mmCIF file of C-alpha atoms and ligand atoms in Angstrom:
data_model
loop_
_atom_site.group_PDB
_atom_site.id
_atom_site.type_symbol
_atom_site.label_atom_id
_atom_site.label_comp_id
_atom_site.label_asym_id
_atom_site.label_seq_id
_atom_site.Cartn_x
_atom_site.Cartn_y
_atom_site.Cartn_z
ATOM 1 C CA MET A 11 28.014 2.010 -0.598
ATOM 2 C CA LEU A 12 29.905 1.172 -3.979
ATOM 3 C CA ALA A 13 28.210 -2.412 -3.710
ATOM 4 C CA ARG A 14 24.837 -1.372 -2.694
ATOM 5 C CA VAL A 15 24.016 1.506 -5.195
ATOM 6 C CA ARG A 16 25.278 -1.805 -7.844
ATOM 7 C CA THR A 17 23.628 -4.076 -6.587
ATOM 8 C CA VAL A 18 20.218 -1.451 -6.945
ATOM 9 C CA GLY A 19 21.433 -0.252 -10.248
ATOM 10 C CA LEU A 20 20.875 -4.275 -11.201
ATOM 11 C CA ILE A 21 17.644 -5.018 -9.190
ATOM 12 C CA ARG A 22 16.634 -2.219 -11.408
ATOM 13 C CA LEU A 23 17.584 -3.298 -14.784
ATOM 14 C CA LEU A 24 16.058 -6.795 -14.158
ATOM 15 C CA HIS A 25 12.741 -4.854 -13.705
ATOM 16 C CA VAL A 26 13.400 -3.013 -16.973
ATOM 17 C CA LEU A 27 13.775 -6.541 -18.941
ATOM 18 C CA ASP A 28 10.988 -7.946 -16.801
ATOM 19 C CA ASP A 29 8.718 -5.145 -18.187
ATOM 20 C CA ALA A 30 10.289 -5.438 -21.528
ATOM 21 C CA ARG A 31 9.258 -9.395 -21.719
ATOM 22 C CA ARG A 32 5.773 -8.691 -20.449
ATOM 23 C CA LYS A 33 4.933 -5.894 -22.607
ATOM 24 C CA GLN A 34 6.167 -8.670 -25.872
ATOM 25 C CA ARG A 35 2.960 -10.468 -25.185
ATOM 26 C CA PHE A 36 0.505 -7.920 -26.335
ATOM 27 C CA VAL A 37 -0.281 -7.679 -29.728
ATOM 28 C CA ALA A 38 -0.537 -4.202 -30.088
ATOM 29 C CA ARG A 39 2.427 -3.108 -27.797
ATOM 30 C CA ARG A 40 3.143 0.071 -27.752
ATOM 31 C CA ASP A 41 6.779 0.703 -25.741
ATOM 32 C CA ARG A 42 6.475 4.571 -25.190
ATOM 33 C CA ALA A 43 4.513 7.221 -23.789
ATOM 34 C CA CYS A 44 2.224 7.541 -26.731
ATOM 35 C CA GLY A 45 -0.012 10.208 -28.053
ATOM 36 C CA PHE A 46 -3.405 9.744 -29.011
ATOM 37 C CA ASP A 47 -5.636 11.494 -31.689
ATOM 38 C CA PRO A 48 -7.418 14.045 -30.074
ATOM 39 C CA ALA A 49 -10.770 13.616 -32.153
ATOM 40 C CA ARG A 50 -11.093 9.788 -30.846
ATOM 41 C CA VAL A 51 -11.522 10.265 -27.570
ATOM 42 C CA ARG A 52 -14.239 9.900 -25.228
ATOM 43 C CA ALA A 53 -14.512 13.276 -22.781
ATOM 44 C CA SER A 54 -17.065 14.739 -21.155
ATOM 45 C CA THR A 55 -15.557 18.184 -21.452
ATOM 46 C CA ALA A 56 -12.301 19.794 -23.594
ATOM 47 C CA ALA A 57 -11.251 20.466 -19.757
ATOM 48 C CA GLU A 58 -10.715 16.533 -19.366
ATOM 49 C CA LEU A 59 -8.800 16.342 -22.055
ATOM 50 C CA SER A 60 -6.264 18.913 -21.783
ATOM 51 C CA ALA A 61 -5.461 17.208 -17.993
ATOM 52 C CA ALA A 62 -4.968 13.878 -19.353
ATOM 53 C CA VAL A 63 -1.480 12.594 -19.075
ATOM 54 C CA HIS A 64 -0.747 10.530 -21.940
ATOM 55 C CA CYS A 65 0.185 6.849 -21.917
ATOM 56 C CA GLU A 66 2.596 5.461 -19.543
ATOM 57 C CA PRO A 67 2.276 2.023 -18.883
ATOM 58 C CA LEU A 68 2.867 1.657 -14.463
ATOM 59 C CA PRO A 69 6.202 -0.892 -14.360
ATOM 60 C CA ALA A 70 4.954 -4.118 -12.868
ATOM 61 C CA PHE A 71 7.220 -4.042 -10.346
ATOM 62 C CA THR A 72 5.669 -0.716 -8.482
ATOM 63 C CA LEU A 73 2.355 -1.971 -9.025
ATOM 64 C CA ARG A 74 2.581 -5.654 -7.104
ATOM 65 C CA SER A 75 5.084 -4.202 -4.473
ATOM 66 C CA ALA A 76 1.967 -1.664 -3.857
ATOM 67 C CA LEU A 77 -0.837 -4.609 -4.004
ATOM 68 C CA ARG A 78 1.593 -6.315 -1.386
ATOM 69 C CA GLY A 79 1.618 -3.728 0.261
ATOM 70 C CA LEU A 80 -2.141 -3.867 1.170
ATOM 71 C CA SER A 81 -3.149 -6.647 3.380
ATOM 72 C CA ILE A 82 -5.920 -6.440 1.644
ATOM 73 C CA ASP A 83 -8.184 -9.861 0.131
ATOM 74 C CA PHE A 84 -8.124 -9.722 -3.134
ATOM 75 C CA SER A 85 -10.616 -12.069 -3.981
ATOM 76 C CA GLN A 86 -12.911 -9.666 -2.236
ATOM 77 C CA ARG A 87 -12.040 -7.067 -4.579
ATOM 78 C CA HIS A 88 -12.963 -5.817 -8.502
ATOM 79 C CA PHE A 89 -10.046 -4.183 -9.808
ATOM 80 C CA VAL A 90 -10.263 -0.765 -11.766
ATOM 81 C CA ASP A 91 -8.135 1.115 -13.812
ATOM 82 C CA VAL A 92 -8.427 4.492 -14.205
ATOM 83 C CA GLY A 93 -6.715 5.335 -17.514
ATOM 84 C CA SER A 94 -5.902 1.666 -18.513
ATOM 85 C CA GLY A 95 -4.439 2.553 -21.762
ATOM 86 C CA TRP A 96 -3.492 0.010 -23.756
ATOM 87 C CA GLY A 97 -3.908 -2.855 -20.505
ATOM 88 C CA TYR A 98 -0.037 -2.915 -19.294
ATOM 89 C CA ALA A 99 -1.362 -2.395 -16.003
ATOM 90 C CA LEU A 100 -4.252 -4.591 -15.812
ATOM 91 C CA SER A 101 -2.097 -7.411 -17.143
ATOM 92 C CA VAL A 102 0.087 -7.129 -14.256
ATOM 93 C CA ALA A 103 -2.695 -7.254 -11.875
ATOM 94 C CA ALA A 104 -4.728 -9.846 -13.573
ATOM 95 C CA ASP A 105 -1.728 -12.043 -12.322
ATOM 96 C CA PHE A 106 -3.590 -11.328 -8.563
ATOM 97 C CA PRO A 107 -6.366 -13.401 -7.362
ATOM 98 C CA PHE A 108 -9.460 -10.458 -8.219
ATOM 99 C CA PRO A 109 -12.354 -11.805 -9.487
ATOM 100 C CA ARG A 110 -12.933 -9.153 -12.315
ATOM 101 C CA LEU A 111 -10.583 -6.578 -13.644
ATOM 102 C CA THR A 112 -12.359 -3.328 -15.289
ATOM 103 C CA GLY A 113 -10.450 -0.908 -17.722
ATOM 104 C CA ILE A 114 -11.767 2.774 -18.053
ATOM 105 C CA GLU A 115 -9.870 4.381 -21.346
ATOM 106 C CA PHE A 116 -11.283 7.396 -22.617
ATOM 107 C CA ALA A 117 -9.431 6.886 -26.080
ATOM 108 C CA GLY A 118 -10.140 5.199 -28.735
ATOM 109 C CA GLU A 119 -6.983 3.468 -30.037
ATOM 110 C CA LEU A 120 -5.475 2.490 -26.436
ATOM 111 C CA HIS A 121 -9.006 1.076 -25.682
ATOM 112 C CA GLU A 122 -8.823 -1.049 -28.856
ATOM 113 C CA ALA A 123 -4.876 -1.412 -28.612
ATOM 114 C CA ALA A 124 -6.610 -3.496 -24.834
ATOM 115 C CA GLU A 125 -9.004 -5.374 -26.255
ATOM 116 C CA ARG A 126 -7.003 -6.890 -29.502
ATOM 117 C CA SER A 127 -4.384 -8.534 -26.337
ATOM 118 C CA PHE A 128 -6.852 -9.297 -24.026
ATOM 119 C CA GLU A 129 -9.025 -11.362 -26.556
ATOM 120 C CA ALA A 130 -4.979 -12.918 -27.768
ATOM 121 C CA PHE A 131 -5.120 -13.325 -24.295
ATOM 122 C CA VAL A 132 -7.723 -15.356 -23.820
ATOM 123 C CA GLN A 133 -7.478 -17.281 -26.909
ATOM 124 C CA ARG A 134 -3.918 -17.862 -25.955
ATOM 125 C CA GLY A 135 -5.762 -19.947 -22.548
ATOM 126 C CA THR A 136 -3.834 -17.092 -20.066
ATOM 127 C CA LEU A 137 -6.484 -15.135 -18.782
ATOM 128 C CA VAL A 138 -10.255 -16.383 -18.170
ATOM 129 C CA ALA A 139 -12.657 -14.856 -20.987
ATOM 130 C CA GLY A 140 -14.946 -12.130 -19.199
ATOM 131 C CA ARG A 141 -12.541 -11.453 -16.192
ATOM 132 C CA VAL A 142 -11.365 -8.103 -17.653
ATOM 133 C CA ARG A 143 -13.638 -5.728 -18.762
ATOM 134 C CA LEU A 144 -12.728 -2.718 -21.086
ATOM 135 C CA ARG A 145 -15.167 0.124 -20.934
ATOM 136 C CA ASN A 146 -14.293 2.706 -23.744
ATOM 137 C CA GLU A 147 -15.558 5.879 -21.552
ATOM 138 C CA SER A 148 -14.400 9.191 -19.529
ATOM 139 C CA ALA A 149 -13.456 8.391 -15.447
ATOM 140 C CA LEU A 150 -16.319 11.412 -15.092
ATOM 141 C CA GLU A 151 -19.146 9.558 -16.775
ATOM 142 C CA ALA A 152 -17.622 5.818 -15.704
ATOM 143 C CA GLU A 153 -20.159 3.876 -13.212
ATOM 144 C CA LEU A 154 -18.130 2.299 -10.584
ATOM 145 C CA PRO A 155 -18.684 -1.376 -10.241
ATOM 146 C CA ASP A 156 -21.259 -2.024 -7.212
ATOM 147 C CA GLU A 157 -18.818 -4.165 -5.422
ATOM 148 C CA PRO A 158 -16.026 -3.842 -3.009
ATOM 149 C CA LEU A 159 -13.682 -1.608 -5.196
ATOM 150 C CA LEU A 160 -9.436 -1.099 -5.748
ATOM 151 C CA ILE A 161 -9.245 1.482 -8.079
ATOM 152 C CA LEU A 162 -5.286 1.901 -9.521
ATOM 153 C CA LEU A 163 -5.164 5.538 -10.493
ATOM 154 C CA PHE A 164 -1.549 5.694 -12.208
ATOM 155 C CA ASN A 165 -1.642 10.034 -12.319
ATOM 156 C CA PRO A 166 -3.911 9.630 -15.042
ATOM 157 C CA PHE A 167 -5.196 13.535 -14.843
ATOM 158 C CA GLY A 168 -4.478 17.096 -13.396
ATOM 159 C CA GLU A 169 -6.132 18.450 -10.440
ATOM 160 C CA PRO A 170 -9.579 19.864 -11.728
ATOM 161 C CA VAL A 171 -10.365 16.363 -13.350
ATOM 162 C CA MET A 172 -9.381 14.278 -10.699
ATOM 163 C CA ARG A 173 -10.860 16.478 -8.027
ATOM 164 C CA GLU A 174 -14.307 15.709 -9.854
ATOM 165 C CA PHE A 175 -13.048 11.645 -10.365
ATOM 166 C CA LEU A 176 -13.248 11.922 -6.472
ATOM 167 C CA ASP A 177 -16.454 13.830 -5.452
ATOM 168 C CA LEU A 178 -17.501 10.763 -8.283
ATOM 169 C CA VAL A 179 -15.982 8.091 -6.276
ATOM 170 C CA ASP A 180 -17.318 9.784 -2.989
ATOM 171 C CA ARG A 181 -21.199 9.606 -4.752
ATOM 172 C CA SER A 182 -20.852 6.236 -5.715
ATOM 173 C CA TYR A 183 -19.140 5.208 -1.294
ATOM 174 C CA LEU A 184 -22.249 7.183 -0.200
ATOM 175 C CA SER A 185 -24.787 5.402 -2.328
ATOM 176 C CA THR A 186 -23.523 1.559 -1.505
ATOM 177 C CA PRO A 187 -20.927 1.764 1.603
ATOM 178 C CA ARG A 188 -18.750 -0.594 0.817
ATOM 179 C CA PRO A 189 -14.774 -1.201 1.287
ATOM 180 C CA ILE A 190 -13.200 1.640 -1.940
ATOM 181 C CA THR A 191 -9.578 1.561 -1.421
ATOM 182 C CA ALA A 192 -7.332 3.542 -4.213
ATOM 183 C CA LEU A 193 -3.461 3.186 -5.544
ATOM 184 C CA TYR A 194 -2.409 6.559 -6.416
ATOM 185 C CA VAL A 195 0.912 6.614 -7.885
ATOM 186 C CA ASN A 196 3.066 9.612 -8.448
ATOM 187 C CA PRO A 197 0.316 11.382 -6.174
ATOM 188 C CA ARG A 198 0.842 14.539 -7.289
ATOM 189 C CA HIS A 199 -2.467 15.787 -6.650
ATOM 190 C CA ARG A 200 -2.965 14.161 -2.824
ATOM 191 C CA GLY A 201 -4.261 16.876 -0.911
ATOM 192 C CA LEU A 202 -7.576 16.136 -2.531
ATOM 193 C CA PHE A 203 -7.659 12.743 -0.827
ATOM 194 C CA GLU A 204 -8.301 15.000 2.608
ATOM 195 C CA ARG A 205 -11.880 14.424 1.773
ATOM 196 C CA ARG A 206 -14.981 13.265 4.584
ATOM 197 C CA HIS A 207 -14.845 9.480 3.926
ATOM 198 C CA VAL A 208 -11.374 9.215 3.060
ATOM 199 C CA ARG A 209 -8.477 8.022 5.156
ATOM 200 C CA GLU A 210 -4.492 7.332 4.445
ATOM 201 C CA ARG A 211 -4.112 3.525 4.624
ATOM 202 C CA LYS A 212 0.084 3.102 4.959
ATOM 203 C CA LEU A 213 1.385 0.330 2.522
ATOM 204 C CA ALA A 214 3.932 -2.319 4.784
ATOM 205 C CA PRO A 215 6.994 -1.681 5.671
ATOM 206 C CA MET A 216 8.636 -3.632 3.462
ATOM 207 C CA SER A 217 6.463 -2.291 -0.001
ATOM 208 C CA ARG A 218 7.717 1.149 1.205
ATOM 209 C CA ALA A 219 10.533 0.350 1.827
ATOM 210 C CA LEU A 220 11.467 -1.546 -1.565
ATOM 211 C CA LEU A 221 9.066 1.185 -4.213
ATOM 212 C CA GLY A 222 11.138 3.699 -2.200
ATOM 213 C CA LEU A 223 14.347 1.838 -3.000
ATOM 214 C CA LEU A 224 13.977 0.213 -6.222
ATOM 215 C CA GLY A 225 10.740 1.712 -7.606
ATOM 216 C CA PRO A 226 11.099 4.860 -9.718
ATOM 217 C CA ASN A 227 7.321 6.055 -8.726
ATOM 218 C CA GLU A 228 5.969 7.273 -5.245
ATOM 219 C CA VAL A 229 2.830 5.351 -4.414
ATOM 220 C CA ARG A 230 -0.278 6.333 -1.622
ATOM 221 C CA ALA A 231 -2.950 4.451 -1.005
ATOM 222 C CA TYR A 232 -6.364 6.192 0.417
ATOM 223 C CA ASP A 233 -9.796 3.757 1.870
ATOM 224 C CA TRP A 234 -13.322 5.504 1.714
ATOM 225 C CA ILE A 235 -14.339 4.706 5.345
ATOM 226 C CA GLY A 236 -18.187 5.144 6.663
ATOM 227 C CA PRO A 237 -19.609 4.292 9.905
ATOM 228 C CA ARG A 238 -21.049 1.020 8.516
ATOM 229 C CA SER A 239 -18.342 0.010 6.704
ATOM 230 C CA ARG A 240 -15.510 0.205 9.351
ATOM 231 C CA PRO A 241 -12.863 -2.082 8.995
ATOM 232 C CA ARG A 242 -12.258 -4.409 11.716
ATOM 233 C CA LEU A 243 -9.301 -4.725 13.442
ATOM 234 C CA GLY A 244 -7.546 -7.473 12.511
ATOM 235 C CA ARG A 245 -9.164 -8.714 9.464
ATOM 236 C CA LYS A 246 -8.678 -8.418 6.091
ATOM 237 C CA THR A 247 -11.181 -6.425 3.864
HETATM 238 C C1 LIG B 21 -0.483 7.165 -17.254
HETATM 239 S S1 LIG B 21 -1.413 6.577 -18.135
HETATM 240 C C2 LIG B 21 -1.575 4.952 -17.087
HETATM 241 C C3 LIG B 21 -1.590 3.262 -18.115
HETATM 242 C C4 LIG B 21 -2.131 2.702 -17.805
HETATM 243 N N1 LIG B 21 -2.943 2.315 -16.029
HETATM 244 C C5 LIG B 21 -0.934 1.281 -17.236
HETATM 245 O O1 LIG B 21 -0.346 1.734 -16.233
HETATM 246 O O2 LIG B 21 -1.177 0.462 -18.132
HETATM 247 C C6 LIG B 21 -2.862 6.901 -17.866
HETATM 248 C C7 LIG B 21 -4.083 7.082 -18.677
HETATM 249 O O3 LIG B 21 -5.215 7.977 -18.267
HETATM 250 C C8 LIG B 21 -5.920 7.972 -19.875
HETATM 251 N N2 LIG B 21 -7.110 9.179 -19.529
HETATM 252 C C9 LIG B 21 -6.719 10.202 -19.110
HETATM 253 N N3 LIG B 21 -7.773 11.165 -19.052
HETATM 254 C C10 LIG B 21 -8.760 10.099 -18.906
HETATM 255 C C11 LIG B 21 -10.577 10.483 -18.482
HETATM 256 N N4 LIG B 21 -10.513 11.431 -18.172
HETATM 257 N N5 LIG B 21 -10.906 9.333 -18.597
HETATM 258 C C12 LIG B 21 -10.230 8.325 -18.739
HETATM 259 N N6 LIG B 21 -9.070 7.718 -19.306
HETATM 260 C C13 LIG B 21 -8.464 8.713 -19.310
HETATM 261 C C14 LIG B 21 -5.069 8.287 -21.141
HETATM 262 O O4 LIG B 21 -5.532 8.406 -22.195
HETATM 263 C C15 LIG B 21 -4.369 7.150 -20.530
HETATM 264 O O5 LIG B 21 -3.941 6.240 -21.563
#
């Protein structure tokens, strides 16, 4: 038992060190949960500002394990981080074969910090120019890309904003039915996903086990499903 606790502790420490090393690559790096100047936020309402959860990057291990557990063909999806902060989770997702990635962040300072770092990645040759797009806008005013999506929601906002955002995804899905999957980390408002076109997608058992044992964050996944985009059995979507 003690040996197991030690092993888990050691692996968690390795993950913390891995995150610390990755953060060194960022030009405008923010290690801690960081506040932002409310005057520089693009919120559609005051409620949106008060519902925001301040920036804290998602540990790389959690995102990698969750993505692997989805059994999705990443080359067919556009990755969208809703509440992308200074771009940490986006940089982890960029290691996967998504052809395009978008970060939506309403805080001006965090958006600009992400822009500076991603420009540096392109200059260093570690990122193809144009593959990552950063948008300084409110999640509630975002126009979701018109293609199959993988949306990351790392607990960006409280219940009223989450409800409105899911309504926005519903509208986008109904106007252009296409595969849409959301990864919801720290799913405090998971009840809001109980809606007509949404079904929970179980992560692969190995990912669930790893996340349960090693990750500090709970992760749920949801698919938007309708008559025209129900995934065919045995096919990666
Ligand atoms: C917990 S942080 C996640 C950061 C990022 N996803 C990562 O893991 O590196 C949540 C982010 O959501 C942003 N946010 C909160 N409400 C938002 C909204 N309504 N529209 C856009 N961004 C929002 C916050 O400013 C913050 O940067």
